[in-house]
Amino acid sequence: MTLSDIKILLTDVDGVLTDGSIFIDSRGGELKRFHVRDGQAIVLAQRVGLRMGIITGRPSTVTTLRARELGIEFVEQCAAMDKVQSLENICARAGVEEREVAYIGDDLADLPVMCRVGYPMSVADGAEEVRGVAKFVTSRAGGHAAVREAIEHILKAQGKWDQVLEEYGL
């Protein structure tokens, strides 16, 4: 398996797309902070053919809204222990094999998925066990453009990064 075989990048949310902080207001409303560079990279990746998805063990309206805003094709919000079932659902819907999937996680609940996909990745501040399973560990922490770094890593290996740069006249 090489990075050129990767057709879909799946990511966890809390601790990967966010720094793991969750803000709850006095009415029970939830807020999360997402990094704009992660969002831009997700949009650009999809433009050059890398499909995107989310598997999160913490369902949230905020996650649904962010995924919709970015046009993320696959969104699975499940119980933390059902992430493998979510992976299987996405692979079936997308018509891909698990070896054609990259996944970026940060904590123990991500390990079962990471052990099944073709290219597991971790954010820099991921749990030691998660970093140990990963084939690539970002230099950035979750919520601080780590997903952007992972996307660049994949697209450069696939020879698609130049297509992204062409959109900016480079």
Short mmCIF file of C-alpha atoms in Angstrom, two decimals:
data_model
loop_
_atom_site.label_atom_id
_atom_site.label_comp_id
_atom_site.label_asym_id
_atom_site.label_seq_id
_atom_site.Cartn_x
_atom_site.Cartn_y
_atom_site.Cartn_z
CA MET A 1 0.00 0.00 0.00
CA THR A 2 1.26 3.44 -0.93
CA LEU A 3 -0.20 6.89 -0.53
CA SER A 4 -1.09 6.83 -4.23
CA ASP A 5 -3.69 4.15 -3.35
CA ILE A 6 -5.54 6.44 -0.92
CA LYS A 7 -8.97 7.52 -2.17
CA ILE A 8 -10.58 8.79 1.03
CA LEU A 9 -9.27 10.63 4.08
CA LEU A 10 -11.37 10.15 7.19
CA THR A 11 -10.82 12.18 10.32
CA ASP A 12 -11.95 12.25 13.91
CA VAL A 13 -13.31 15.60 15.11
CA ASP A 14 -12.60 16.31 18.79
CA GLY A 15 -8.84 16.50 19.22
CA VAL A 16 -8.12 16.40 15.47
CA LEU A 17 -10.24 19.02 13.70
CA THR A 18 -10.52 20.79 17.06
CA ASP A 19 -8.09 21.10 19.95
CA GLY A 20 -10.41 18.91 22.00
CA SER A 21 -12.00 21.77 23.92
CA ILE A 22 -15.78 21.86 24.13
CA PHE A 23 -17.54 24.98 25.33
CA ILE A 24 -21.07 24.63 26.71
CA ASP A 25 -23.10 27.74 27.41
CA SER A 26 -25.68 28.16 30.18
CA ARG A 27 -28.47 27.00 27.84
CA GLY A 28 -26.63 23.81 26.92
CA GLY A 29 -25.45 25.13 23.55
CA GLU A 30 -22.18 23.69 22.36
CA LEU A 31 -19.30 25.53 20.71
CA LYS A 32 -16.15 24.13 19.09
CA ARG A 33 -13.21 25.92 17.50
CA PHE A 34 -12.13 24.78 14.04
CA HIS A 35 -8.99 25.98 12.24
CA VAL A 36 -9.67 27.77 8.95
CA ARG A 37 -6.61 26.19 7.29
CA ASP A 38 -8.00 22.72 7.93
CA GLY A 39 -11.24 23.79 6.30
CA GLN A 40 -9.51 25.26 3.29
CA ALA A 41 -7.41 22.12 2.83
CA ILE A 42 -10.50 19.90 3.02
CA VAL A 43 -12.20 21.91 0.27
CA LEU A 44 -9.07 21.90 -1.90
CA ALA A 45 -8.52 18.16 -1.40
CA GLN A 46 -12.02 17.42 -2.61
CA ARG A 47 -11.48 19.59 -5.69
CA VAL A 48 -8.53 17.45 -6.76
CA GLY A 49 -10.31 14.16 -6.10
CA LEU A 50 -9.48 13.17 -2.52
CA ARG A 51 -12.79 12.27 -0.92
CA MET A 52 -13.31 13.35 2.70
CA GLY A 53 -15.22 12.00 5.66
CA ILE A 54 -15.69 12.31 9.39
CA ILE A 55 -16.06 9.57 11.97
CA THR A 56 -16.73 10.95 15.43
CA GLY A 57 -17.75 9.22 18.61
CA ARG A 58 -19.38 12.38 19.91
CA PRO A 59 -22.43 13.42 17.88
CA SER A 60 -22.85 17.18 17.66
CA THR A 61 -24.91 19.69 15.70
CA VAL A 62 -21.78 21.84 15.43
CA THR A 63 -19.99 18.99 13.64
CA THR A 64 -22.91 18.54 11.25
CA LEU A 65 -22.88 22.25 10.39
CA ARG A 66 -19.11 22.36 9.82
CA ALA A 67 -19.18 19.24 7.65
CA ARG A 68 -22.01 20.67 5.56
CA GLU A 69 -20.17 23.99 5.19
CA LEU A 70 -17.08 22.19 3.86
CA GLY A 71 -19.02 19.81 1.61
CA ILE A 72 -17.68 16.73 3.39
CA GLU A 73 -19.14 13.70 1.65
CA PHE A 74 -19.23 11.16 4.49
CA VAL A 75 -20.28 12.03 8.05
CA GLU A 76 -20.71 9.30 10.65
CA GLN A 77 -21.56 10.42 14.18
CA CYS A 78 -21.71 7.31 16.32
CA ALA A 79 -21.03 5.95 19.78
CA ALA A 80 -17.28 5.93 20.37
CA MET A 81 -17.17 2.13 20.28
CA ASP A 82 -18.92 1.96 16.87
CA LYS A 83 -16.21 3.66 14.81
CA VAL A 84 -15.32 0.43 12.97
CA GLN A 85 -18.95 0.03 11.90
CA SER A 86 -18.83 3.62 10.64
CA LEU A 87 -15.68 2.82 8.66
CA GLU A 88 -17.40 -0.20 7.12
CA ASN A 89 -20.47 1.91 6.26
CA ILE A 90 -18.36 4.56 4.52
CA CYS A 91 -16.32 2.01 2.57
CA ALA A 92 -19.50 0.30 1.36
CA ARG A 93 -21.12 3.59 0.32
CA ALA A 94 -17.95 4.83 -1.37
CA GLY A 95 -17.14 1.53 -3.07
CA VAL A 96 -13.60 1.40 -1.67
CA GLU A 97 -11.59 -1.08 0.36
CA GLU A 98 -10.26 -0.25 3.81
CA ARG A 99 -6.69 -0.30 2.45
CA GLU A 100 -7.66 2.69 0.24
CA VAL A 101 -8.56 4.79 3.29
CA ALA A 102 -6.37 7.09 5.38
CA TYR A 103 -7.58 8.02 8.85
CA ILE A 104 -6.29 10.65 11.25
CA GLY A 105 -7.00 10.22 14.94
CA ASP A 106 -5.81 11.30 18.35
CA ASP A 107 -7.07 9.00 21.08
CA LEU A 108 -7.67 5.39 22.06
CA ALA A 109 -11.16 5.22 20.52
CA ASP A 110 -9.49 5.77 17.12
CA LEU A 111 -7.19 2.74 17.38
CA PRO A 112 -9.62 0.09 16.05
CA VAL A 113 -10.14 2.12 12.86
CA MET A 114 -6.46 3.00 12.56
CA CYS A 115 -5.53 -0.69 12.72
CA ARG A 116 -7.80 -1.47 9.74
CA VAL A 117 -7.15 1.34 7.27
CA GLY A 118 -4.33 1.48 4.74
CA TYR A 119 -2.74 4.64 6.10
CA PRO A 120 -3.26 5.56 9.78
CA MET A 121 -2.14 9.01 10.93
CA SER A 122 -2.01 10.87 14.24
CA VAL A 123 -1.90 14.48 15.30
CA ALA A 124 1.25 15.55 17.17
CA ASP A 125 -0.51 15.57 20.54
CA GLY A 126 -2.25 12.25 20.02
CA ALA A 127 -2.06 9.54 22.66
CA GLU A 128 1.24 7.65 22.71
CA GLU A 129 -0.48 4.46 21.54
CA VAL A 130 -2.09 6.29 18.61
CA ARG A 131 1.20 7.84 17.55
CA GLY A 132 2.76 4.39 17.78
CA VAL A 133 0.32 2.89 15.26
CA ALA A 134 0.47 5.86 12.86
CA LYS A 135 2.46 5.78 9.64
CA PHE A 136 2.54 9.59 9.74
CA VAL A 137 2.42 11.94 12.74
CA THR A 138 1.81 15.61 12.06
CA SER A 139 4.09 18.24 13.55
CA ARG A 140 0.99 20.23 14.54
CA ALA A 141 -1.42 19.54 17.37
CA GLY A 142 -5.09 18.81 16.79
CA GLY A 143 -7.12 21.93 16.02
CA HIS A 144 -4.01 23.79 14.85
CA ALA A 145 -3.97 22.91 11.12
CA ALA A 146 -2.90 19.28 11.65
CA VAL A 147 -5.47 18.08 9.11
CA ARG A 148 -4.09 20.59 6.61
CA GLU A 149 -0.65 19.07 7.15
CA ALA A 150 -1.99 15.53 6.65
CA ILE A 151 -3.81 16.54 3.46
CA GLU A 152 -0.67 18.18 2.06
CA HIS A 153 1.29 15.02 2.90
CA ILE A 154 -1.15 12.85 0.92
CA LEU A 155 -1.61 15.23 -2.02
CA LYS A 156 2.14 15.78 -2.44
CA ALA A 157 2.71 12.01 -2.47
CA GLN A 158 -0.05 11.63 -5.07
CA GLY A 159 1.38 14.41 -7.25
CA LYS A 160 -1.79 16.50 -6.82
CA TRP A 161 -0.37 19.36 -4.74
CA ASP A 162 0.70 21.21 -7.89
CA GLN A 163 -2.96 21.22 -9.01
CA VAL A 164 -3.84 22.94 -5.74
CA LEU A 165 -1.09 25.53 -6.20
CA GLU A 166 -2.23 26.26 -9.77
CA GLU A 167 -5.49 27.65 -8.35
CA TYR A 168 -3.34 30.34 -6.74
CA GLY A 169 -1.27 31.11 -9.81
CA LEU A 170 1.81 29.17 -8.69
#
